XYZ file of C-alpha atoms in Angstrom:
738
model
C 222.820 -46.222 158.874
C 221.264 -44.786 162.006
C 223.550 -44.447 164.984
C 222.746 -44.629 168.656
C 224.665 -42.145 170.716
C 225.243 -41.600 174.398
C 223.956 -38.136 175.290
C 226.782 -35.567 175.388
C 224.879 -32.444 176.417
C 223.996 -31.465 179.975
C 220.774 -33.143 181.095
C 219.984 -29.948 182.987
C 219.432 -28.265 179.626
C 216.336 -30.428 179.216
C 214.677 -29.083 182.349
C 212.131 -26.333 181.906
C 213.700 -23.019 182.811
C 211.932 -19.822 183.731
C 214.679 -17.843 182.026
C 213.222 -18.908 178.677
C 209.585 -18.408 179.586
C 209.180 -14.981 177.991
C 207.374 -14.746 174.678
C 208.806 -14.726 171.193
C 209.811 -12.095 168.702
C 208.059 -10.357 165.818
C 209.420 -11.554 162.505
C 209.713 -8.686 160.040
C 208.510 -8.928 156.440
C 210.664 -10.697 153.906
C 212.058 -8.114 151.504
C 212.325 -10.648 148.699
C 208.641 -11.595 149.027
C 207.380 -8.035 149.396
C 206.458 -7.660 145.743
C 204.861 -11.093 145.323
C 201.122 -11.635 145.175
C 199.194 -13.366 147.965
C 202.053 -13.230 150.421
C 200.962 -14.273 153.912
C 201.536 -11.826 156.733
C 204.395 -12.825 159.036
C 203.555 -14.717 162.197
C 203.742 -12.769 165.431
C 205.527 -15.275 167.639
C 204.657 -13.322 170.749
C 201.016 -14.279 170.222
C 201.716 -18.008 170.106
C 201.303 -20.185 173.179
C 204.832 -21.475 173.713
C 206.083 -24.239 175.935
C 209.728 -24.367 176.965
C 210.722 -27.828 175.886
C 214.343 -27.363 176.903
C 217.119 -24.759 176.918
C 217.514 -25.077 173.145
C 213.946 -25.482 171.893
C 210.528 -23.884 172.399
C 207.518 -25.407 170.647
C 204.156 -23.678 170.313
C 200.756 -25.357 170.272
C 200.619 -24.430 166.586
C 203.755 -26.509 165.974
C 206.083 -23.573 165.390
C 209.582 -24.118 166.791
C 211.980 -21.546 168.183
C 215.592 -22.736 168.379
C 218.129 -20.841 170.421
C 221.447 -20.200 168.671
C 223.998 -20.638 171.426
C 227.273 -19.488 169.857
C 228.302 -15.929 168.988
C 227.508 -14.972 165.387
C 230.540 -13.278 163.873
C 229.500 -13.565 160.232
C 230.545 -17.216 159.940
C 226.912 -18.328 159.762
C 226.587 -20.402 162.946
C 223.349 -18.671 163.901
C 221.911 -20.440 160.851
C 223.919 -23.659 160.591
C 223.886 -24.738 164.242
C 220.066 -24.559 164.558
C 219.939 -26.550 161.300
C 221.557 -29.444 163.171
C 218.829 -29.396 165.835
C 216.015 -28.977 163.314
C 217.322 -31.871 161.219
C 217.162 -34.393 164.046
C 214.012 -32.872 165.569
C 212.523 -33.435 162.103
C 210.571 -30.231 161.595
C 210.141 -28.188 158.410
C 212.750 -25.423 158.318
C 209.992 -22.972 157.353
C 208.447 -23.584 160.788
C 211.699 -22.777 162.612
C 212.593 -19.398 164.101
C 216.036 -18.693 165.471
C 216.804 -16.512 168.495
C 220.244 -15.625 169.837
C 220.773 -17.180 173.269
C 222.546 -15.315 176.086
C 225.625 -16.664 177.842
C 224.422 -19.663 179.841
C 227.209 -21.879 181.162
C 224.764 -24.177 182.966
C 222.841 -25.263 179.874
C 225.259 -24.606 177.011
C 228.877 -25.389 176.335
C 231.572 -24.005 174.030
C 229.857 -20.622 173.625
C 232.776 -19.166 171.732
C 233.543 -18.131 168.159
C 237.159 -18.784 167.257
C 239.385 -21.289 165.534
C 236.619 -22.409 163.152
C 235.483 -24.894 165.794
C 231.789 -24.117 166.404
C 230.238 -26.721 164.091
C 232.943 -29.291 164.718
C 232.507 -29.199 168.492
C 228.716 -29.115 168.384
C 228.037 -31.549 165.537
C 226.921 -34.438 167.723
C 225.677 -32.589 170.836
C 223.242 -30.405 168.878
C 222.015 -33.290 166.751
C 221.501 -35.256 169.952
C 219.521 -32.329 171.335
C 217.120 -32.472 168.404
C 216.943 -36.270 168.359
C 216.301 -36.429 172.100
C 213.484 -33.891 171.866
C 211.936 -35.842 168.992
C 212.087 -39.101 170.945
C 210.445 -37.487 173.971
C 207.660 -36.135 171.752
C 207.163 -39.599 170.275
C 207.102 -41.113 173.770
C 204.448 -38.609 174.869
C 202.269 -39.327 171.846
C 202.652 -43.055 172.368
C 201.623 -42.725 176.019
C 198.497 -40.793 175.027
C 197.569 -43.466 172.479
C 198.521 -46.306 174.824
C 200.872 -47.892 172.273
C 204.559 -48.794 172.195
C 206.744 -45.840 171.159
C 208.694 -48.087 168.772
C 205.561 -48.375 166.610
C 205.388 -44.587 166.123
C 207.280 -42.363 163.719
C 207.979 -38.625 163.735
C 208.417 -36.604 160.579
C 208.039 -32.973 159.577
C 206.551 -31.970 162.935
C 203.996 -34.782 163.250
C 203.924 -38.140 165.048
C 202.064 -41.055 163.456
C 201.218 -44.473 164.910
C 200.606 -47.800 163.175
C 196.867 -47.095 162.915
C 197.502 -43.852 161.031
C 196.585 -41.586 163.956
C 198.528 -38.316 163.913
C 199.482 -35.718 166.512
C 201.407 -32.515 165.939
C 204.428 -31.715 168.084
C 202.575 -28.783 169.628
C 199.770 -31.046 170.838
C 202.064 -33.160 173.033
C 204.920 -30.792 173.871
C 203.678 -30.040 177.392
C 203.473 -33.745 178.248
C 206.775 -34.529 176.521
C 208.657 -31.884 178.470
C 207.768 -33.682 181.705
C 209.155 -37.041 180.609
C 212.456 -38.564 181.611
C 215.279 -37.737 179.228
C 216.397 -40.909 177.377
C 219.968 -42.054 177.893
C 220.557 -42.947 174.234
C 219.068 -41.707 170.985
C 219.389 -42.676 167.342
C 220.787 -40.127 164.917
C 219.922 -39.956 161.236
C 222.078 -41.457 158.560
C 223.501 -38.581 156.440
C 221.693 -39.952 153.383
C 218.403 -39.209 155.160
C 219.157 -35.533 155.804
C 216.532 -33.101 154.547
C 217.865 -29.854 156.080
C 221.595 -30.443 156.480
C 223.188 -30.076 153.061
C 220.550 -27.719 151.651
C 221.208 -24.121 150.653
C 219.717 -22.118 153.491
C 219.507 -18.333 153.688
C 221.028 -16.542 156.654
C 218.330 -16.303 159.324
C 219.167 -12.612 159.836
C 219.343 -11.633 156.167
C 216.087 -9.652 156.079
C 217.062 -7.682 159.176
C 220.576 -7.061 157.861
C 219.491 -5.679 154.495
C 216.671 -3.583 155.982
C 218.836 -2.147 158.753
C 217.015 -3.670 161.716
C 218.920 -3.585 165.038
C 221.159 -6.642 165.355
C 224.669 -5.444 166.122
C 226.299 -4.103 169.260
C 226.234 -0.577 167.872
C 222.457 -0.886 167.482
C 221.751 -1.696 171.121
C 220.007 0.994 173.177
C 218.566 1.153 176.646
C 216.596 3.790 178.520
C 218.929 6.259 180.246
C 222.017 5.005 178.419
C 224.957 7.334 177.825
C 227.971 6.973 175.556
C 231.700 6.963 176.219
C 234.817 7.599 174.128
C 238.143 6.402 175.548
C 241.402 8.287 174.987
C 244.238 5.745 174.995
C 248.028 6.211 174.673
C 249.030 7.390 171.184
C 252.078 5.094 171.234
C 252.753 1.663 172.674
C 255.077 2.210 175.625
C 253.520 5.474 176.849
C 251.461 6.235 179.971
C 249.218 9.151 180.920
C 251.003 12.033 182.676
C 248.279 14.705 182.755
C 245.220 16.009 180.912
C 243.148 19.184 180.583
C 239.429 18.630 179.951
C 238.271 22.226 180.475
C 237.204 22.760 176.866
C 235.543 19.345 176.603
C 233.484 19.827 179.756
C 232.044 23.041 178.348
C 230.833 21.428 175.139
C 227.111 20.689 174.614
C 226.247 17.056 175.209
C 229.321 16.253 177.294
C 228.257 14.843 180.665
C 231.594 14.206 182.346
C 235.293 13.507 181.824
C 236.830 10.802 184.006
C 239.802 8.475 184.149
C 239.821 4.692 184.363
C 242.609 2.187 184.860
C 242.877 1.643 188.594
C 240.633 -1.432 188.694
C 242.397 -2.910 185.684
C 245.809 -2.443 187.327
C 244.601 -3.996 190.555
C 243.154 -6.995 188.733
C 246.291 -7.558 186.677
C 248.548 -7.266 189.723
C 246.518 -9.471 192.047
C 245.925 -12.515 189.874
C 247.014 -14.210 186.694
C 244.956 -12.385 184.063
C 242.297 -14.094 181.989
C 243.888 -14.966 178.621
C 241.291 -12.851 176.835
C 242.267 -9.669 178.719
C 244.573 -7.370 176.753
C 244.512 -4.304 179.006
C 247.183 -1.654 179.248
C 248.161 -0.664 182.787
C 248.026 3.093 182.239
C 245.194 5.439 183.161
C 242.916 6.390 180.267
C 240.785 9.484 179.866
C 237.099 8.894 179.169
C 234.598 11.429 177.841
C 230.974 10.610 178.626
C 228.313 12.154 176.386
C 224.616 12.088 175.616
C 225.338 10.674 172.141
C 228.210 8.914 170.437
C 229.061 12.080 168.550
C 229.051 14.156 171.754
C 231.533 11.770 173.350
C 233.806 11.599 170.289
C 233.836 15.391 169.804
C 234.532 15.866 173.486
C 237.445 13.429 173.349
C 239.028 15.405 170.531
C 238.870 18.527 172.698
C 240.762 16.985 175.640
C 244.444 17.938 175.845
C 246.540 15.008 177.038
C 250.204 14.666 177.958
C 251.867 11.264 177.781
C 255.271 10.148 178.994
C 257.433 7.290 177.850
C 257.268 4.404 180.300
C 259.233 1.861 178.244
C 260.830 1.428 174.836
C 259.040 3.090 171.946
C 259.523 0.437 169.318
C 259.747 0.657 165.564
C 259.170 -1.916 162.873
C 262.788 -1.550 161.752
C 263.980 -2.460 165.240
C 261.624 -5.423 165.303
C 262.966 -6.583 161.934
C 266.571 -6.414 163.130
C 265.836 -8.158 166.433
C 263.750 -10.874 164.791
C 266.509 -11.549 162.271
C 269.015 -11.779 165.113
C 266.839 -14.252 166.965
C 266.258 -16.239 163.799
C 270.003 -16.685 163.322
C 270.653 -17.262 167.012
C 270.846 -20.466 169.019
C 268.121 -19.961 171.648
C 265.025 -21.729 170.426
C 262.301 -23.858 171.889
C 262.135 -27.069 169.922
C 258.488 -27.900 169.242
C 259.178 -31.162 167.449
C 262.232 -33.156 166.456
C 262.193 -36.290 164.288
C 265.499 -37.915 163.360
C 268.649 -35.807 163.008
C 268.316 -32.684 160.869
C 271.914 -31.589 161.365
C 273.219 -34.933 160.148
C 270.887 -34.868 157.139
C 272.119 -31.395 156.221
C 275.778 -32.387 156.641
C 275.359 -35.371 154.304
C 273.227 -33.561 151.714
C 274.070 -32.901 148.083
C 272.340 -29.545 148.456
C 270.726 -27.476 151.229
C 268.096 -24.892 150.274
C 267.442 -22.135 152.819
C 265.100 -19.135 152.613
C 263.774 -16.435 154.967
C 260.183 -15.164 154.802
C 258.938 -11.986 156.499
C 255.491 -10.711 157.466
C 254.230 -7.442 158.894
C 251.978 -6.547 161.799
C 248.323 -6.426 160.726
C 245.269 -4.797 162.347
C 241.972 -6.701 162.312
C 239.722 -3.920 161.001
C 236.274 -5.490 161.416
C 233.518 -3.436 159.812
C 231.954 -2.724 163.210
C 234.439 -0.962 165.533
C 234.813 -2.145 169.133
C 231.859 -1.275 171.346
C 230.086 -2.682 174.387
C 227.230 -1.852 176.747
C 227.568 -2.187 180.515
C 225.302 -1.415 183.435
C 226.722 -2.089 186.899
C 224.121 -2.160 189.682
C 224.114 -3.704 193.174
C 221.806 -6.449 191.886
C 223.684 -7.487 188.748
C 226.122 -6.503 186.025
C 224.310 -6.420 182.684
C 226.533 -6.679 179.603
C 225.394 -6.523 175.981
C 227.510 -6.535 172.868
C 229.723 -8.283 170.353
C 232.294 -10.654 171.840
C 233.724 -13.903 170.525
C 234.402 -15.135 174.075
C 231.445 -14.252 176.328
C 232.352 -16.708 179.091
C 235.892 -15.346 179.315
C 234.425 -11.836 179.386
C 232.118 -12.731 182.275
C 234.969 -14.284 184.260
C 237.205 -11.266 183.668
C 234.477 -8.801 184.666
C 233.772 -10.761 187.862
C 237.477 -10.519 188.698
C 237.638 -6.817 187.807
C 234.722 -5.878 190.046
C 235.223 -8.481 192.764
C 231.688 -9.749 192.154
C 230.442 -13.353 192.118
C 230.180 -14.827 188.650
C 226.420 -15.342 188.996
C 226.031 -11.533 189.107
C 227.400 -11.187 185.573
C 224.776 -11.439 182.806
C 225.954 -11.366 179.172
C 223.605 -10.918 176.201
C 225.117 -11.461 172.765
C 224.604 -9.349 169.672
C 225.535 -10.148 166.124
C 229.081 -9.010 165.312
C 230.066 -6.867 162.375
C 233.219 -8.940 161.910
C 235.938 -9.872 164.322
C 238.697 -11.940 162.681
C 240.066 -12.713 166.152
C 239.968 -9.155 167.507
C 236.869 -9.854 169.569
C 238.501 -12.828 171.241
C 240.054 -10.198 173.506
C 237.810 -8.402 175.960
C 239.777 -5.225 176.731
C 236.939 -3.111 175.329
C 234.409 -4.982 177.478
C 236.505 -4.283 180.572
C 236.731 -0.599 179.685
C 232.947 -0.345 179.362
C 232.477 -2.064 182.725
C 234.986 0.129 184.542
C 233.330 3.254 183.106
C 229.832 2.079 184.096
C 231.013 1.196 187.590
C 232.538 4.634 188.048
C 229.725 6.817 186.669
C 226.898 4.596 188.024
C 224.990 4.844 184.752
C 224.291 2.432 181.876
C 226.895 3.227 179.228
C 228.034 2.110 175.823
C 231.730 2.454 175.047
C 232.205 3.150 171.338
C 235.528 3.215 169.506
C 236.188 5.034 166.249
C 237.928 3.434 163.285
C 241.063 5.332 164.285
C 240.821 3.947 167.826
C 240.521 0.427 166.481
C 243.423 0.676 164.082
C 245.883 2.466 166.364
C 245.189 1.090 169.847
C 244.081 -2.445 169.138
C 245.471 -5.966 169.024
C 247.597 -6.911 166.013
C 248.755 -9.948 164.127
C 252.395 -10.226 165.223
C 255.240 -9.499 162.850
C 257.014 -12.747 162.128
C 259.990 -14.252 160.300
C 260.487 -17.843 159.196
C 263.705 -19.506 158.182
C 263.049 -22.729 156.301
C 265.823 -25.074 155.232
C 265.675 -28.428 153.459
C 268.334 -30.951 152.499
C 268.365 -32.865 149.212
C 270.249 -36.140 148.771
C 270.116 -38.274 145.630
C 267.128 -36.298 144.394
C 265.105 -36.856 147.590
C 264.176 -34.598 150.506
C 266.062 -35.902 153.523
C 265.686 -33.078 156.055
C 263.418 -30.149 156.859
C 264.000 -27.444 159.485
C 261.475 -24.694 160.244
C 262.459 -21.822 162.546
C 260.085 -19.106 163.683
C 260.967 -15.778 165.314
C 257.822 -13.841 166.167
C 256.827 -10.762 168.153
C 255.396 -12.011 171.477
C 255.385 -15.566 170.158
C 253.013 -17.203 167.725
C 253.531 -20.919 167.272
C 251.956 -23.381 169.631
C 251.781 -27.144 169.836
C 249.467 -27.730 166.889
C 251.506 -26.437 163.940
C 254.485 -28.855 164.289
C 252.118 -31.747 163.528
C 250.909 -30.214 160.256
C 252.367 -31.161 156.860
C 255.241 -31.945 156.178
C 255.410 -33.637 159.606
C 255.520 -37.376 159.064
C 256.594 -37.031 155.428
C 260.318 -36.404 155.962
C 262.389 -38.594 158.289
C 264.516 -35.738 159.638
C 262.145 -32.959 160.635
C 262.484 -30.199 163.230
C 260.388 -27.186 164.242
C 261.755 -24.433 166.510
C 260.387 -21.102 167.729
C 261.542 -18.086 169.693
C 259.535 -14.999 170.789
C 260.538 -11.340 170.745
C 258.897 -9.504 173.648
C 257.248 -6.207 172.722
C 254.958 -3.522 174.177
C 252.810 -3.790 171.075
C 249.687 -5.803 171.862
C 249.464 -8.862 169.638
C 247.032 -11.730 169.337
C 245.173 -14.105 167.068
C 244.357 -12.869 163.574
C 242.163 -14.804 161.146
C 243.647 -18.311 160.802
C 246.132 -17.846 163.675
C 249.646 -19.259 163.263
C 248.985 -20.417 159.714
C 247.942 -17.204 157.933
C 251.582 -16.446 157.034
C 253.217 -19.810 157.674
C 251.226 -21.308 154.787
C 252.531 -18.617 152.434
C 256.106 -19.265 153.518
C 255.925 -23.066 153.360
C 253.956 -23.309 150.130
C 256.277 -20.815 148.421
C 259.240 -22.812 149.724
C 257.897 -26.116 148.395
C 257.400 -24.529 144.989
C 261.030 -23.459 144.981
C 262.140 -26.881 146.237
C 260.345 -28.591 143.354
C 262.202 -26.319 140.946
C 265.551 -26.996 142.645
C 264.885 -30.748 142.528
C 263.621 -30.544 138.931
C 260.447 -32.423 139.781
C 256.778 -31.697 139.149
C 255.242 -29.720 142.016
C 252.109 -31.868 142.202
C 254.128 -35.074 142.115
C 256.427 -33.810 144.885
C 253.457 -33.364 147.185
C 251.895 -36.672 146.183
C 255.158 -38.517 146.868
C 255.609 -36.857 150.254
C 252.043 -37.735 151.233
C 252.673 -41.319 150.126
C 255.628 -41.311 152.540
C 253.217 -40.389 155.340
C 250.926 -43.302 154.491
C 253.902 -45.676 154.681
C 254.993 -44.244 158.035
C 253.802 -46.629 160.794
C 253.481 -43.863 163.412
C 253.459 -40.464 161.702
C 252.127 -38.369 164.659
C 250.193 -35.953 162.475
C 246.975 -33.936 162.673
C 246.107 -34.025 158.962
C 244.966 -36.841 156.678
C 247.363 -37.607 153.800
C 244.505 -39.189 151.835
C 242.307 -36.106 152.180
C 245.175 -33.777 151.243
C 245.846 -35.869 148.151
C 242.137 -35.758 147.383
C 241.872 -31.962 147.346
C 245.158 -31.724 145.430
C 243.838 -33.997 142.697
C 240.531 -32.132 142.663
C 242.072 -28.664 142.290
C 244.424 -29.858 139.517
C 241.413 -31.158 137.596
C 239.058 -28.243 138.267
C 241.640 -25.533 137.521
C 243.066 -27.259 134.435
C 246.427 -26.832 136.177
C 249.367 -26.807 133.795
C 247.143 -26.748 130.717
C 245.881 -23.158 130.580
C 246.050 -20.803 127.616
C 249.136 -18.766 126.796
C 249.575 -15.694 128.981
C 247.955 -17.285 132.053
C 250.384 -18.255 134.799
C 249.336 -20.644 137.554
C 250.512 -21.160 141.100
C 249.604 -24.063 143.367
C 249.189 -24.354 147.131
C 247.891 -27.207 149.301
C 247.428 -26.871 153.045
C 245.796 -28.232 156.177
C 244.647 -26.105 159.098
C 241.663 -25.843 161.453
C 240.941 -29.525 160.782
C 240.250 -28.840 157.089
C 242.166 -29.782 153.929
C 242.353 -27.189 151.134
C 244.140 -26.875 147.786
C 244.120 -23.729 145.651
C 245.363 -22.636 142.246
C 245.781 -18.964 141.351
C 245.631 -17.759 137.731
C 247.680 -14.626 137.067
C 248.131 -12.525 133.924
C 250.405 -9.560 133.257
C 248.997 -6.089 132.609
C 251.682 -3.549 131.654
C 254.235 -5.803 133.283
C 252.398 -6.056 136.606
C 250.617 -9.214 137.790
C 246.824 -9.299 137.980
C 245.018 -12.159 139.718
C 242.172 -13.286 137.473
C 240.925 -16.453 139.136
C 241.401 -18.703 142.138
C 240.189 -22.310 142.067
C 239.638 -23.808 145.488
C 239.094 -27.452 146.475
C 237.968 -28.114 150.045
C 237.476 -31.192 152.181
C 235.668 -29.966 155.292
C 233.573 -33.076 155.869
C 229.801 -32.781 155.575
C 228.778 -29.338 154.319
C 225.916 -28.284 156.592
C 224.825 -25.210 154.650
C 226.266 -25.067 151.108
C 225.225 -21.430 150.664
C 226.938 -20.288 153.838
C 229.935 -22.528 153.143
C 230.426 -21.012 149.706
C 230.348 -17.500 151.164
C 232.868 -18.428 153.862
C 235.223 -20.057 151.377
C 235.145 -17.148 148.937
C 235.478 -14.597 151.715
C 238.552 -16.339 153.108
C 240.214 -16.440 149.681
C 239.589 -12.741 148.986
C 240.674 -11.724 152.485
C 243.876 -13.737 152.083
C 244.650 -12.181 148.708
C 244.008 -8.647 149.924
C 246.272 -8.860 152.947
C 249.049 -10.763 151.174
C 249.099 -8.354 148.232
C 248.407 -4.926 149.705
C 248.218 -4.708 153.513
C 251.143 -2.601 154.722
C 251.348 -1.749 158.421
C 254.249 -0.755 160.617
C 255.249 1.139 163.776
C 257.575 4.077 164.305
C 258.403 5.002 167.898
C 255.468 2.881 169.003
C 252.990 4.724 166.737
C 251.104 2.812 163.992
C 251.746 3.936 160.421
C 248.064 4.037 159.470
C 244.893 5.067 161.289
C 242.166 4.584 158.678
C 241.476 3.073 155.279
C 242.717 6.222 153.567
C 246.256 5.131 154.514
C 245.774 1.367 154.805
C 244.819 -0.527 151.673
C 242.320 -3.341 151.766
C 241.516 -5.209 148.569
C 239.367 -3.147 146.198
C 236.371 -4.414 144.234
C 238.298 -4.147 140.966
C 241.118 -6.271 142.400
C 238.919 -9.229 143.356
C 239.278 -12.264 141.089
C 236.747 -14.921 140.237
C 236.721 -17.586 142.963
C 235.643 -21.075 141.892
C 234.942 -23.321 144.901
C 234.517 -27.091 144.974
C 233.683 -29.222 148.024
C 234.675 -32.850 148.377
C 231.749 -35.193 148.929
C 231.969 -36.628 152.424
C 230.070 -38.392 155.175
C 232.609 -37.339 157.820
C 231.637 -34.866 160.561
C 232.160 -31.225 159.518
C 235.379 -29.381 160.250
C 236.332 -25.694 160.181
C 235.530 -23.390 157.284
C 235.710 -19.772 158.488
C 239.503 -19.713 158.213
C 241.052 -22.611 156.216
C 240.760 -21.068 152.736
C 242.745 -17.975 153.755
C 246.246 -19.397 154.485
C 246.882 -21.290 151.203
C 245.922 -18.520 148.802
C 248.955 -16.312 149.469
C 251.287 -19.154 148.510
C 249.312 -19.905 145.358
C 249.458 -16.238 144.356
C 253.203 -15.953 145.123
C 253.927 -19.034 143.036
C 251.812 -17.741 140.126
C 253.535 -14.346 140.265
C 256.888 -16.122 140.064
C 255.752 -17.952 136.926
C 254.659 -14.621 135.424
C 257.555 -12.364 136.469
C 260.446 -14.605 137.451
C 260.476 -12.958 140.885
C 260.317 -15.022 144.058
C 258.511 -13.161 146.829
C 259.713 -13.486 150.413
C 258.198 -10.482 152.133
C 254.689 -9.101 152.644
C 252.925 -7.234 151.161
C 253.778 -8.537 147.703
C 252.944 -5.370 145.761
C 255.521 -3.328 147.673
C 258.280 -5.685 146.587
C 257.073 -5.970 143.021
C 256.814 -2.223 142.579
C 260.295 -1.665 143.956
C 261.644 -4.759 142.191
C 263.220 -5.604 145.549
C 263.082 -9.279 146.394
C 264.531 -10.227 149.758
C 265.790 -13.707 150.538
């Protein structure tokens, strides 16, 4: 059924703008077609006569359509999937669509961020309305030319047809259409009529990626640009005392050695800092060179002296303090249903366990980098950031410049996982450019990224549950986390609403170590803890694990006012699906299975891990994954996201070991920090629930459940319950804490 929707986007975005009046781009050859016969040469878009229909769409007289991808592309596929929404409702052949990354434009676009798996969810209707509105205006223009009622005309595949069979291409009427009044309401397609949404669509950048064309921040170059390497404190809690750059200044290719930090200190002291700013207050030494290598070599030649400004912390100290807080009385109660203490006092049995996680670096493939050029006319920024608007606001504050002076162009990101939510590296580039009065790109090394970055906070959970007459009567979750972790959303996740007496508390441990969001924030470890705990509860209660979850979700459906964020029906749906698809409980001898079912980022996921033993050690052979994320816009991209999340979750739960000693990270590169290896990756079998509900997140939701599924499978195989990350450390030492 078609729906008529009130326009949600800014009507200003439908005005012709000179900012989009420049020509197109040259599409490179398709590598996969290069060996085929009679392949047509690619179209040079710069030679087409384009008309700016609106801030999202340009249409040429030949009917070719350029769609601007508004959100940052971090590898989650939005540069492909979001234009698909516009193209679907505009009703043009996808082969006639070209996608261009849009710059930061707060007047015409909204929600130009990449984080929390929210891009498609937030833009589902606005972008479809953009395409539908453009189509209606094209139809109206054609109808006016023919002198007929627009309701008698239809648009399909880039052409408008009237009742007499007359036809006009979009390109023939685009100039007239762009002058028309924007309609207040438009009709959107019924999902059953989709021809682009729901089809496997290749990444729009795939040819450029595999042929090494410039796309990423590290690729960006500009005439007269220099490079900078920043020397930061070697330990969290230290500040710069002195430095000797004599040797560095004498090296070929080194232009200058400077310090930065004053502007950052002034900004942080004068106003409440932008949430995305994670700047240290110490001075930093910067080596400026003609090339990246010149700057990096020069930085290694600088002799620096650092002094301790505050506590130099260690992971052991964090562990002890977190445990103390966990067993203490000072907590912030995030949610309280019923009376947990009374339920525990009246229980036949109380089960209590403690789960522990480590700090984790983000380690995106592309290290932090950013280009900045500060001139009296404007501040030009180019690079990979998940939060360009926050970056622009922070830079305006740093330099004391009006926001309209700050221009941000976005590049594709070589990963981020939450690290590029924080714009410390952008601020460094800007402060360097402002000081040297030259266009500059700040480039970090892998060692810089791993040792002076932003980390997933170390965290401990204490989970307790009361059992009375074979039923769960109380549930108490306590979190103690470095710099805090839990916010208002998690207390409304499962098992909220399923257990009458339910309480969630949290307490932070303040630390010098910079922490922040890491892929699937809040839930990336909580899911492991809770899903491991429910597995143990089922065993204690002597009930089937699947039935325990089904019964608890039935309780939610009976609850007249559950105050929850998840859908019990959709959770039951993915649980039933994964049991069927994985053949759960019915596998061959020697295969041990673990189950996990979880909701986060608006998506419901259930996973089953298959584990075997090889010389007494567990090996993960397969993970079956059932997902309800609403309508799947691009099945190919969705499959890649789902599998990537599962493998990332396995790798960090099993192997990622990271700690601090006297404020210094334990690892500085992949030689000392283990990511999952190719030979350790299992088969991942993904299944999507059929749905006509608007899409929800997918970049993160498959990561949190997999650690619990693996832990539960390892228990079946070895008899060892795992309470501390990474799992392999505890298995190898045979030390199980809890």
